[in-house]
Short mmCIF file of C-alpha atoms in Angstrom, two decimals:
data_model
loop_
_atom_site.label_atom_id
_atom_site.label_comp_id
_atom_site.label_asym_id
_atom_site.label_seq_id
_atom_site.Cartn_x
_atom_site.Cartn_y
_atom_site.Cartn_z
CA MET A 30 131.61 0.06 -284.10
CA PRO A 31 129.02 -1.94 -286.04
CA THR A 32 125.41 -1.55 -284.93
CA TRP A 33 124.93 -5.26 -284.22
CA LEU A 34 127.84 -5.09 -281.76
CA GLN A 35 126.46 -1.95 -280.11
CA ASN A 36 123.11 -3.69 -279.66
CA GLN A 37 124.74 -6.77 -278.15
CA ILE A 38 126.75 -4.66 -275.73
CA ARG A 39 123.72 -2.60 -274.76
CA ARG A 40 121.77 -5.78 -274.01
CA ALA A 41 124.69 -7.27 -272.06
CA TYR A 42 124.95 -4.12 -269.91
CA PHE A 43 121.19 -4.07 -269.40
CA GLU A 44 121.29 -7.69 -268.18
CA LYS A 45 124.52 -6.95 -266.25
CA ASN A 46 126.05 -9.93 -268.01
CA ARG A 47 129.74 -9.61 -267.14
CA TYR A 48 130.85 -12.63 -269.17
CA GLN A 49 129.05 -11.39 -272.29
CA ILE A 50 130.56 -7.91 -271.92
CA ARG A 51 134.07 -9.36 -271.69
CA VAL A 52 133.55 -11.55 -274.75
CA LEU A 53 132.14 -8.65 -276.76
CA ASN A 54 135.04 -6.42 -275.74
CA GLU A 55 137.51 -9.04 -276.94
CA CYS A 56 135.59 -9.34 -280.20
CA TRP A 57 135.72 -5.59 -280.62
CA PHE A 58 139.49 -5.35 -280.03
CA PHE A 59 140.07 -8.24 -282.43
CA TYR A 60 137.83 -6.56 -285.01
CA LYS A 61 139.71 -3.27 -284.66
CA LYS A 62 143.02 -5.06 -285.15
CA LEU A 63 141.77 -6.61 -288.38
CA GLN A 64 140.68 -3.23 -289.72
CA ARG A 65 144.22 -1.81 -289.68
#
């Protein structure tokens, strides 16, 4: 996982931002799909 994404997720969890976490998770799954 790229560091910028880890940082975003960490901040989202810290702020308990559910919407942000969901968006970032979708980004991550999409990103993983592209890598294959």
